[in-house]
Amino acid sequence: TSSSSSSSSSSPTPSASHFIGKKEDIVKAGRVTKLVNGCRDVLVLYHQGQLHAMDMRCYHSGGALQYGDIEEFNGRLCIVCPWHKYKITLAEGEGLYQAVDDPTAKPLRTHWCSKGVKQRIHKVTEVNGDVYVTLNNSSETIESDVYQTEKYRTVLLKA
Ligand code: FES
């Protein structure tokens, strides 16, 4: 679906990327939320030298991930939803949980498991100090999609 306009072909950023802000501002703030392309609320965060982007509302019940702590579980960086403490990997959007090895054994031993990708992760790029997000438009349904509607946007604004 190419545009018929005569825009430059040497643009440094692909047309599907959306400006979020200056990197220095995002680094300073740590987190930024933005309505991208008029249709998607995205959380962009900076942690340990890396930028990450994901759907802003938690796949579980729409929790405000911008207020979550970032912690490492099983060697993977996760955002912990402030509502019910679900853990979501920053890199893939996987839901992680601790499973009990054997419920009859004492003491109980647990190990980390993945529920698979639950939160939609978006691509972040940086060009000359400007940060852009390219929405992940994969057609597979991801659970966090449910909270990307006008209804939840309004609820959030009123909250
Ligand atoms: Fe995020 Fe429940 S809404 S853990």
GROMACS .gro file of N, CA and C and ligand atoms in nm:
model
  481
    1THR      N    1   0.085  -0.118   0.000
    1THR     CA    2   0.000   0.000   0.000
    1THR      C    3   0.089   0.125   0.000
    2SER      N    4   0.149   0.154  -0.115
    2SER     CA    5   0.238   0.269  -0.117
    2SER      C    6   0.160   0.397  -0.145
    3SER      N    7   0.209   0.503  -0.091
    3SER     CA    8   0.144   0.632  -0.106
    3SER      C    9   0.174   0.687  -0.247
    4SER      N   10   0.082   0.767  -0.298
    4SER     CA   11   0.105   0.823  -0.430
    4SER      C   12   0.180   0.955  -0.423
    5SER      N   13   0.203   1.003  -0.302
    5SER     CA   14   0.275   1.128  -0.288
    5SER      C   15   0.422   1.107  -0.320
    6SER      N   16   0.493   1.214  -0.342
    6SER     CA   17   0.632   1.203  -0.382
    6SER      C   18   0.724   1.228  -0.264
    7SER      N   19   0.698   1.159  -0.155
    7SER     CA   20   0.783   1.179  -0.039
    7SER      C   21   0.920   1.118  -0.065
    8SER      N   22   1.018   1.171   0.004
    8SER     CA   23   1.155   1.127  -0.018
    8SER      C   24   1.170   0.979   0.015
    9SER      N   25   1.247   0.909  -0.065
    9SER     CA   26   1.269   0.767  -0.041
    9SER      C   27   1.385   0.746   0.054
   10SER      N   28   1.454   0.853   0.090
   10SER     CA   29   1.569   0.837   0.177
   10SER      C   30   1.538   0.876   0.321
   11SER      N   31   1.410   0.877   0.354
   11SER     CA   32   1.372   0.910   0.490
   11SER      C   33   1.439   0.815   0.588
   12PRO      N   34   1.494   0.868   0.697
   12PRO     CA   35   1.566   0.781   0.790
   12PRO      C   36   1.474   0.691   0.872
   13THR      N   37   1.346   0.722   0.876
   13THR     CA   38   1.255   0.640   0.954
   13THR      C   39   1.147   0.584   0.864
   14PRO      N   40   1.109   0.460   0.884
   14PRO     CA   41   1.003   0.404   0.804
   14PRO      C   42   0.871   0.476   0.831
   15SER      N   43   0.783   0.478   0.733
   15SER     CA   44   0.661   0.558   0.746
   15SER      C   45   0.571   0.506   0.858
   16ALA      N   46   0.586   0.379   0.893
   16ALA     CA   47   0.499   0.323   0.995
   16ALA      C   48   0.548   0.353   1.137
   17SER      N   49   0.657   0.428   1.149
   17SER     CA   50   0.704   0.456   1.284
   17SER      C   51   0.649   0.591   1.330
   18HIS      N   52   0.624   0.598   1.457
   18HIS     CA   53   0.558   0.716   1.513
   18HIS      C   54   0.646   0.779   1.619
   19PHE      N   55   0.660   0.909   1.608
   19PHE     CA   56   0.747   0.982   1.701
   19PHE      C   57   0.688   0.978   1.843
   20ILE      N   58   0.771   0.943   1.939
   20ILE     CA   59   0.727   0.937   2.079
   20ILE      C   60   0.782   1.055   2.157
   21GLY      N   61   0.909   1.082   2.139
   21GLY     CA   62   0.969   1.193   2.212
   21GLY      C   63   1.120   1.188   2.197
   22LYS      N   64   1.183   1.284   2.262
   22LYS     CA   65   1.329   1.288   2.263
   22LYS      C   66   1.380   1.180   2.359
   23LYS      N   67   1.485   1.114   2.318
   23LYS     CA   68   1.537   1.008   2.404
   23LYS      C   69   1.576   1.062   2.541
   24GLU      N   70   1.639   1.177   2.545
   24GLU     CA   71   1.683   1.229   2.674
   24GLU      C   72   1.564   1.252   2.768
   25ASP      N   73   1.452   1.293   2.712
   25ASP     CA   74   1.333   1.314   2.797
   25ASP      C   75   1.278   1.180   2.848
   26ILE      N   76   1.280   1.079   2.761
   26ILE     CA   77   1.228   0.948   2.801
   26ILE      C   78   1.320   0.885   2.905
   27VAL      N   79   1.450   0.902   2.886
   27VAL     CA   80   1.547   0.850   2.984
   27VAL      C   81   1.522   0.916   3.119
   28LYS      N   82   1.501   1.046   3.117
   28LYS     CA   83   1.478   1.121   3.240
   28LYS      C   84   1.349   1.076   3.308
   29ALA      N   85   1.243   1.061   3.229
   29ALA     CA   86   1.114   1.023   3.285
   29ALA      C   87   1.109   0.875   3.321
   30GLY      N   88   1.185   0.794   3.250
   30GLY     CA   89   1.181   0.650   3.273
   30GLY      C   90   1.068   0.583   3.198
   31ARG      N   91   0.951   0.648   3.199
   31ARG     CA   92   0.834   0.593   3.130
   31ARG      C   93   0.756   0.704   3.062
   32VAL      N   94   0.701   0.671   2.949
   32VAL     CA   95   0.617   0.765   2.877
   32VAL      C   96   0.500   0.686   2.819
   33THR      N   97   0.381   0.741   2.828
   33THR     CA   98   0.269   0.675   2.761
   33THR      C   99   0.219   0.766   2.651
   34LYS      N  100   0.175   0.703   2.543
   34LYS     CA  101   0.131   0.784   2.430
   34LYS      C  102   0.028   0.708   2.349
   35LEU      N  103  -0.069   0.782   2.301
   35LEU     CA  104  -0.164   0.725   2.205
   35LEU      C  105  -0.096   0.730   2.069
   36VAL      N  106  -0.069   0.614   2.013
   36VAL     CA  107   0.009   0.606   1.889
   36VAL      C  108  -0.086   0.585   1.771
   37ASN      N  109  -0.067   0.666   1.670
   37ASN     CA  110  -0.145   0.655   1.546
   37ASN      C  111  -0.296   0.668   1.573
   38GLY      N  112  -0.330   0.734   1.681
   38GLY     CA  113  -0.472   0.756   1.713
   38GLY      C  114  -0.546   0.631   1.754
   39CYS      N  115  -0.475   0.520   1.774
   39CYS     CA  116  -0.548   0.395   1.794
   39CYS      C  117  -0.491   0.303   1.901
   40ARG      N  118  -0.373   0.334   1.953
   40ARG     CA  119  -0.313   0.237   2.044
   40ARG      C  120  -0.241   0.309   2.158
   41ASP      N  121  -0.274   0.275   2.281
   41ASP     CA  122  -0.205   0.333   2.396
   41ASP      C  123  -0.082   0.249   2.425
   42VAL      N  124   0.033   0.313   2.413
   42VAL     CA  125   0.159   0.241   2.424
   42VAL      C  126   0.241   0.299   2.539
   43LEU      N  127   0.304   0.209   2.610
   43LEU     CA  128   0.397   0.246   2.716
   43LEU      C  129   0.539   0.229   2.661
   44VAL      N  130   0.617   0.336   2.667
   44VAL     CA  131   0.758   0.327   2.629
   44VAL      C  132   0.839   0.346   2.756
   45LEU      N  133   0.929   0.253   2.782
   45LEU     CA  134   1.008   0.268   2.903
   45LEU      C  135   1.156   0.247   2.876
   46TYR      N  136   1.231   0.309   2.962
   46TYR     CA  137   1.376   0.302   2.952
   46TYR      C  138   1.426   0.232   3.077
   47HIS      N  139   1.503   0.125   3.056
   47HIS     CA  140   1.553   0.050   3.170
   47HIS      C  141   1.689  -0.010   3.135
   48GLN      N  142   1.786   0.014   3.220
   48GLN     CA  143   1.921  -0.040   3.202
   48GLN      C  144   1.973  -0.020   3.059
   49GLY      N  145   1.958   0.102   3.011
   49GLY     CA  146   2.015   0.137   2.881
   49GLY      C  147   1.932   0.093   2.762
   50GLN      N  148   1.817   0.034   2.786
   50GLN     CA  149   1.736  -0.016   2.675
   50GLN      C  150   1.598   0.049   2.675
   51LEU      N  151   1.547   0.071   2.554
   51LEU     CA  152   1.410   0.119   2.539
   51LEU      C  153   1.320   0.001   2.506
   52HIS      N  154   1.201   0.002   2.563
   52HIS     CA  155   1.103  -0.104   2.536
   52HIS      C  156   0.968  -0.037   2.511
   53ALA      N  157   0.883  -0.104   2.435
   53ALA     CA  158   0.748  -0.053   2.414
   53ALA      C  159   0.649  -0.167   2.417
   54MET      N  160   0.536  -0.143   2.480
   54MET     CA  161   0.432  -0.246   2.488
   54MET      C  162   0.296  -0.178   2.506
   55ASP      N  163   0.192  -0.257   2.487
   55ASP     CA  164   0.059  -0.205   2.516
   55ASP      C  165   0.056  -0.156   2.660
   56MET      N  166  -0.014  -0.046   2.681
   56MET     CA  167  -0.007   0.019   2.810
   56MET      C  168  -0.087  -0.053   2.919
   57ARG      N  169  -0.197  -0.116   2.879
   57ARG     CA  170  -0.284  -0.180   2.981
   57ARG      C  171  -0.260  -0.331   2.986
   58CYS      N  172  -0.247  -0.378   3.108
   58CYS     CA  173  -0.214  -0.520   3.134
   58CYS      C  174  -0.318  -0.613   3.074
   59TYR      N  175  -0.269  -0.723   3.017
   59TYR     CA  176  -0.357  -0.820   2.951
   59TYR      C  177  -0.456  -0.886   3.047
   60HIS      N  178  -0.427  -0.882   3.176
   60HIS     CA  179  -0.511  -0.954   3.271
   60HIS      C  180  -0.645  -0.883   3.293
   61SER      N  181  -0.637  -0.756   3.335
   61SER     CA  182  -0.761  -0.681   3.360
   61SER      C  183  -0.747  -0.535   3.323
   62GLY      N  184  -0.646  -0.503   3.246
   62GLY     CA  185  -0.631  -0.365   3.203
   62GLY      C  186  -0.554  -0.276   3.299
   63GLY      N  187  -0.475  -0.336   3.387
   63GLY     CA  188  -0.397  -0.258   3.484
   63GLY      C  189  -0.300  -0.161   3.417
   64ALA      N  190  -0.268  -0.055   3.489
   64ALA     CA  191  -0.184   0.053   3.434
   64ALA      C  192  -0.037   0.017   3.450
   65LEU      N  193   0.019  -0.043   3.347
   65LEU     CA  194   0.156  -0.094   3.356
   65LEU      C  195   0.260   0.016   3.376
   66GLN      N  196   0.225   0.139   3.344
   66GLN     CA  197   0.324   0.246   3.361
   66GLN      C  198   0.361   0.267   3.507
   67TYR      N  199   0.280   0.212   3.598
   67TYR     CA  200   0.311   0.225   3.740
   67TYR      C  201   0.373   0.098   3.797
   68GLY      N  202   0.407   0.003   3.710
   68GLY     CA  203   0.463  -0.123   3.757
   68GLY      C  204   0.612  -0.115   3.781
   69ASP      N  205   0.661  -0.199   3.873
   69ASP     CA  206   0.806  -0.209   3.896
   69ASP      C  207   0.866  -0.301   3.790
   70ILE      N  208   0.995  -0.280   3.765
   70ILE     CA  209   1.066  -0.371   3.676
   70ILE      C  210   1.158  -0.458   3.762
   71GLU      N  211   1.143  -0.587   3.747
   71GLU     CA  212   1.224  -0.681   3.824
   71GLU      C  213   1.264  -0.796   3.733
   72GLU      N  214   1.369  -0.867   3.779
   72GLU     CA  215   1.415  -0.980   3.701
   72GLU      C  216   1.363  -1.108   3.764
   73PHE      N  217   1.304  -1.194   3.682
   73PHE     CA  218   1.259  -1.325   3.728
   73PHE      C  219   1.317  -1.429   3.635
   74ASN      N  220   1.381  -1.528   3.694
   74ASN     CA  221   1.439  -1.635   3.613
   74ASN      C  222   1.530  -1.578   3.504
   75GLY      N  223   1.600  -1.470   3.538
   75GLY     CA  224   1.694  -1.411   3.444
   75GLY      C  225   1.630  -1.327   3.335
   76ARG      N  226   1.500  -1.297   3.350
   76ARG     CA  227   1.432  -1.219   3.246
   76ARG      C  228   1.370  -1.094   3.308
   77LEU      N  229   1.392  -0.982   3.241
   77LEU     CA  230   1.337  -0.856   3.291
   77LEU      C  231   1.187  -0.852   3.266
   78CYS      N  232   1.114  -0.818   3.370
   78CYS     CA  233   0.968  -0.815   3.361
   78CYS      C  234   0.915  -0.686   3.420
   79ILE      N  235   0.801  -0.644   3.368
   79ILE     CA  236   0.727  -0.540   3.438
   79ILE      C  237   0.623  -0.613   3.524
   80VAL      N  238   0.608  -0.566   3.647
   80VAL     CA  239   0.514  -0.629   3.739
   80VAL      C  240   0.392  -0.539   3.747
   81CYS      N  241   0.280  -0.591   3.704
   81CYS     CA  242   0.158  -0.508   3.702
   81CYS      C  243   0.122  -0.467   3.844
   82PRO      N  244   0.093  -0.339   3.865
   82PRO     CA  245   0.062  -0.294   4.001
   82PRO      C  246  -0.072  -0.346   4.053
   83TRP      N  247  -0.157  -0.398   3.965
   83TRP     CA  248  -0.289  -0.440   4.011
   83TRP      C  249  -0.288  -0.577   4.078
   84HIS      N  250  -0.243  -0.680   4.008
   84HIS     CA  251  -0.242  -0.815   4.069
   84HIS      C  252  -0.107  -0.882   4.056
   85LYS      N  253  -0.006  -0.801   4.028
   85LYS     CA  254   0.134  -0.849   4.030
   85LYS      C  255   0.168  -0.951   3.922
   86TYR      N  256   0.093  -0.952   3.815
   86TYR     CA  257   0.133  -1.038   3.704
   86TYR      C  258   0.267  -0.989   3.649
   87LYS      N  259   0.347  -1.084   3.602
   87LYS     CA  260   0.480  -1.052   3.552
   87LYS      C  261   0.483  -1.071   3.401
   88ILE      N  262   0.532  -0.967   3.333
   88ILE     CA  263   0.531  -0.967   3.186
   88ILE      C  264   0.672  -0.936   3.138
   89THR      N  265   0.729  -1.023   3.054
   89THR     CA  266   0.866  -0.996   3.009
   89THR      C  267   0.868  -0.874   2.917
   90LEU      N  268   0.972  -0.793   2.937
   90LEU     CA  269   0.982  -0.669   2.857
   90LEU      C  270   1.010  -0.701   2.711
   91ALA      N  271   1.089  -0.804   2.688
   91ALA     CA  272   1.133  -0.831   2.552
   91ALA      C  273   1.027  -0.896   2.465
   92GLU      N  274   0.947  -0.988   2.526
   92GLU     CA  275   0.854  -1.065   2.443
   92GLU      C  276   0.707  -1.046   2.480
   93GLY      N  277   0.681  -0.989   2.599
   93GLY     CA  278   0.542  -0.978   2.642
   93GLY      C  279   0.485  -1.108   2.695
   94GLU      N  280   0.574  -1.199   2.737
   94GLU     CA  281   0.527  -1.327   2.790
   94GLU      C  282   0.480  -1.311   2.933
   95GLY      N  283   0.375  -1.381   2.967
   95GLY     CA  284   0.331  -1.387   3.105
   95GLY      C  285   0.409  -1.497   3.175
   96LEU      N  286   0.474  -1.462   3.285
   96LEU     CA  287   0.550  -1.562   3.361
   96LEU      C  288   0.478  -1.592   3.493
   97TYR      N  289   0.486  -1.716   3.535
   97TYR     CA  290   0.430  -1.751   3.666
   97TYR      C  291   0.512  -1.863   3.727
   98GLN      N  292   0.497  -1.878   3.857
   98GLN     CA  293   0.569  -1.984   3.928
   98GLN      C  294   0.477  -2.103   3.947
   99ALA      N  295   0.521  -2.217   3.898
   99ALA     CA  296   0.443  -2.339   3.915
   99ALA      C  297   0.505  -2.423   4.026
  100VAL      N  298   0.418  -2.495   4.096
  100VAL     CA  299   0.466  -2.583   4.203
  100VAL      C  300   0.502  -2.718   4.141
  101ASP      N  301   0.621  -2.767   4.175
  101ASP     CA  302   0.667  -2.894   4.118
  101ASP      C  303   0.577  -3.010   4.162
  102ASP      N  304   0.558  -3.020   4.292
  102ASP     CA  305   0.481  -3.132   4.347
  102ASP      C  306   0.407  -3.081   4.469
  103PRO      N  307   0.276  -3.067   4.459
  103PRO     CA  308   0.200  -3.005   4.568
  103PRO      C  309   0.206  -3.085   4.698
  104THR      N  310   0.246  -3.212   4.691
  104THR     CA  311   0.248  -3.293   4.813
  104THR      C  312   0.385  -3.289   4.881
  105ALA      N  313   0.485  -3.238   4.810
  105ALA     CA  314   0.620  -3.237   4.866
  105ALA      C  315   0.637  -3.120   4.962
  106LYS      N  316   0.717  -3.144   5.067
  106LYS     CA  317   0.749  -3.036   5.160
  106LYS      C  318   0.900  -3.029   5.175
  107PRO      N  319   0.962  -2.912   5.172
  107PRO     CA  320   0.897  -2.785   5.139
  107PRO      C  321   0.859  -2.780   4.990
  108LEU      N  322   0.765  -2.693   4.960
  108LEU     CA  323   0.720  -2.678   4.821
  108LEU      C  324   0.833  -2.623   4.736
  109ARG      N  325   0.848  -2.680   4.618
  109ARG     CA  326   0.946  -2.626   4.524
  109ARG      C  327   0.873  -2.574   4.402
  110THR      N  328   0.921  -2.462   4.352
  110THR     CA  329   0.853  -2.401   4.237
  110THR      C  330   0.952  -2.379   4.124
  111HIS      N  331   0.899  -2.363   4.007
  111HIS     CA  332   0.982  -2.324   3.893
  111HIS      C  333   0.902  -2.228   3.805
  112TRP      N  334   0.976  -2.149   3.727
  112TRP     CA  335   0.910  -2.048   3.645
  112TRP      C  336   0.858  -2.109   3.516
  113CYS      N  337   0.740  -2.068   3.478
  113CYS     CA  338   0.679  -2.114   3.353
  113CYS      C  339   0.630  -1.992   3.275
  114SER      N  340   0.612  -2.015   3.147
  114SER     CA  341   0.559  -1.909   3.061
  114SER      C  342   0.418  -1.944   3.017
  115LYS      N  343   0.333  -1.843   3.016
  115LYS     CA  344   0.197  -1.860   2.963
  115LYS      C  345   0.194  -1.830   2.815
  116GLY      N  346   0.309  -1.795   2.759
  116GLY     CA  347   0.313  -1.751   2.620
  116GLY      C  348   0.297  -1.600   2.612
  117VAL      N  349   0.297  -1.549   2.491
  117VAL     CA  350   0.289  -1.404   2.472
  117VAL      C  351   0.147  -1.356   2.502
  118LYS      N  352   0.138  -1.263   2.596
  118LYS     CA  353   0.008  -1.211   2.639
  118LYS      C  354  -0.005  -1.061   2.616
  119GLN      N  355   0.109  -0.994   2.617
  119GLN     CA  356   0.110  -0.848   2.604
  119GLN      C  357   0.174  -0.814   2.469
  120ARG      N  358   0.111  -0.726   2.395
  120ARG     CA  359   0.167  -0.692   2.263
  120ARG      C  360   0.285  -0.598   2.280
  121ILE      N  361   0.399  -0.642   2.227
  121ILE     CA  362   0.523  -0.566   2.234
  121ILE      C  363   0.540  -0.492   2.102
  122HIS      N  364   0.587  -0.369   2.107
  122HIS     CA  365   0.608  -0.291   1.984
  122HIS      C  366   0.756  -0.260   1.968
  123LYS      N  367   0.790  -0.223   1.846
  123LYS     CA  368   0.932  -0.200   1.817
  123LYS      C  369   0.969  -0.054   1.843
  124VAL      N  370   1.082  -0.035   1.909
  124VAL     CA  371   1.129   0.101   1.936
  124VAL      C  372   1.255   0.125   1.855
  125THR      N  373   1.264   0.240   1.793
  125THR     CA  374   1.387   0.277   1.723
  125THR      C  375   1.426   0.418   1.765
  126GLU      N  376   1.554   0.443   1.751
  126GLU     CA  377   1.604   0.575   1.787
  126GLU      C  378   1.681   0.629   1.668
  127VAL      N  379   1.648   0.750   1.628
  127VAL     CA  380   1.719   0.815   1.518
  127VAL      C  381   1.760   0.954   1.564
  128ASN      N  382   1.889   0.976   1.573
  128ASN     CA  383   1.941   1.107   1.612
  128ASN      C  384   1.877   1.162   1.738
  129GLY      N  385   1.861   1.077   1.837
  129GLY     CA  386   1.807   1.124   1.964
  129GLY      C  387   1.655   1.131   1.969
  130ASP      N  388   1.589   1.096   1.859
  130ASP     CA  389   1.443   1.091   1.859
  130ASP      C  390   1.400   0.945   1.868
  131VAL      N  391   1.296   0.921   1.947
  131VAL     CA  392   1.250   0.784   1.967
  131VAL      C  393   1.117   0.763   1.894
  132TYR      N  394   1.111   0.652   1.823
  132TYR     CA  395   0.992   0.617   1.743
  132TYR      C  396   0.942   0.479   1.784
  133VAL      N  397   0.813   0.461   1.771
  133VAL     CA  398   0.754   0.328   1.791
  133VAL      C  399   0.690   0.283   1.660
  134THR      N  400   0.718   0.160   1.625
  134THR     CA  401   0.649   0.097   1.512
  134THR      C  402   0.554  -0.006   1.571
  135LEU      N  403   0.426   0.013   1.547
  135LEU     CA  404   0.328  -0.078   1.606
  135LEU      C  405   0.345  -0.219   1.551
  136ASN      N  406   0.331  -0.313   1.639
  136ASN     CA  407   0.334  -0.454   1.601
  136ASN      C  408   0.196  -0.490   1.547
  137ASN      N  409   0.190  -0.503   1.415
  137ASN     CA  410   0.060  -0.524   1.350
  137ASN      C  411   0.033  -0.670   1.319
  138SER      N  412   0.101  -0.760   1.386
  138SER     CA  413   0.081  -0.902   1.357
  138SER      C  414  -0.068  -0.935   1.375
  139SER      N  415  -0.117  -1.021   1.289
  139SER     CA  416  -0.262  -1.044   1.289
  139SER      C  417  -0.305  -1.142   1.398
  140GLU      N  418  -0.208  -1.206   1.464
  140GLU     CA  419  -0.250  -1.297   1.572
  140GLU      C  420  -0.310  -1.214   1.685
  141THR      N  421  -0.407  -1.272   1.750
  141THR     CA  422  -0.469  -1.201   1.862
  141THR      C  423  -0.381  -1.218   1.985
  142ILE      N  424  -0.357  -1.108   2.052
  142ILE     CA  425  -0.280  -1.110   2.177
  142ILE      C  426  -0.373  -1.055   2.285
  143GLU      N  427  -0.367  -1.114   2.402
  143GLU     CA  428  -0.470  -1.081   2.502
  143GLU      C  429  -0.481  -0.934   2.536
  144SER      N  430  -0.368  -0.863   2.534
  144SER     CA  431  -0.374  -0.722   2.571
  144SER      C  432  -0.453  -0.638   2.470
  145ASP      N  433  -0.481  -0.695   2.352
  145ASP     CA  434  -0.559  -0.622   2.251
  145ASP      C  435  -0.696  -0.581   2.305
  146VAL      N  436  -0.749  -0.662   2.394
  146VAL     CA  437  -0.884  -0.641   2.446
  146VAL      C  438  -0.900  -0.502   2.507
  147TYR      N  439  -0.789  -0.451   2.565
  147TYR     CA  440  -0.797  -0.324   2.638
  147TYR      C  441  -0.759  -0.203   2.553
  148GLN      N  442  -0.751  -0.224   2.423
  148GLN     CA  443  -0.720  -0.113   2.333
  148GLN      C  444  -0.846  -0.066   2.264
  149THR      N  445  -0.942  -0.026   2.342
  149THR     CA  446  -1.065   0.024   2.283
  149THR      C  447  -1.099   0.159   2.346
  150GLU      N  448  -1.188   0.227   2.281
  150GLU     CA  449  -1.233   0.358   2.327
  150GLU      C  450  -1.284   0.349   2.470
  151LYS      N  451  -1.353   0.240   2.499
  151LYS     CA  452  -1.412   0.222   2.631
  151LYS      C  453  -1.306   0.229   2.740
  152TYR      N  454  -1.197   0.154   2.724
  152TYR     CA  455  -1.095   0.151   2.828
  152TYR      C  456  -1.015   0.280   2.832
  153ARG      N  457  -1.001   0.343   2.716
  153ARG     CA  458  -0.931   0.470   2.712
  153ARG      C  459  -1.008   0.573   2.797
  154THR      N  460  -1.137   0.573   2.784
  154THR     CA  461  -1.221   0.669   2.858
  154THR      C  462  -1.216   0.639   3.006
  155VAL      N  463  -1.224   0.510   3.040
  155VAL     CA  464  -1.219   0.470   3.180
  155VAL      C  465  -1.089   0.519   3.242
  156LEU      N  466  -0.982   0.500   3.167
  156LEU     CA  467  -0.851   0.536   3.220
  156LEU      C  468  -0.841   0.686   3.243
  157LEU      N  469  -0.892   0.763   3.148
  157LEU     CA  470  -0.882   0.908   3.160
  157LEU      C  471  -0.960   0.958   3.281
  158LYS      N  472  -1.069   0.890   3.310
  158LYS     CA  473  -1.152   0.934   3.422
  158LYS      C  474  -1.095   0.887   3.555
  159ALA      N  475  -1.013   0.782   3.551
  159ALA     CA  476  -0.966   0.720   3.676
  159ALA      C  477  -0.877   0.815   3.754
  160FES    FE1  478  -0.248  -0.662   3.565
  160FES    FE2  479  -0.436  -0.793   3.698
  160FES     S1  480  -0.457  -0.619   3.573
  160FES     S2  481  -0.226  -0.825   3.700
   0.00000   0.00000   0.00000
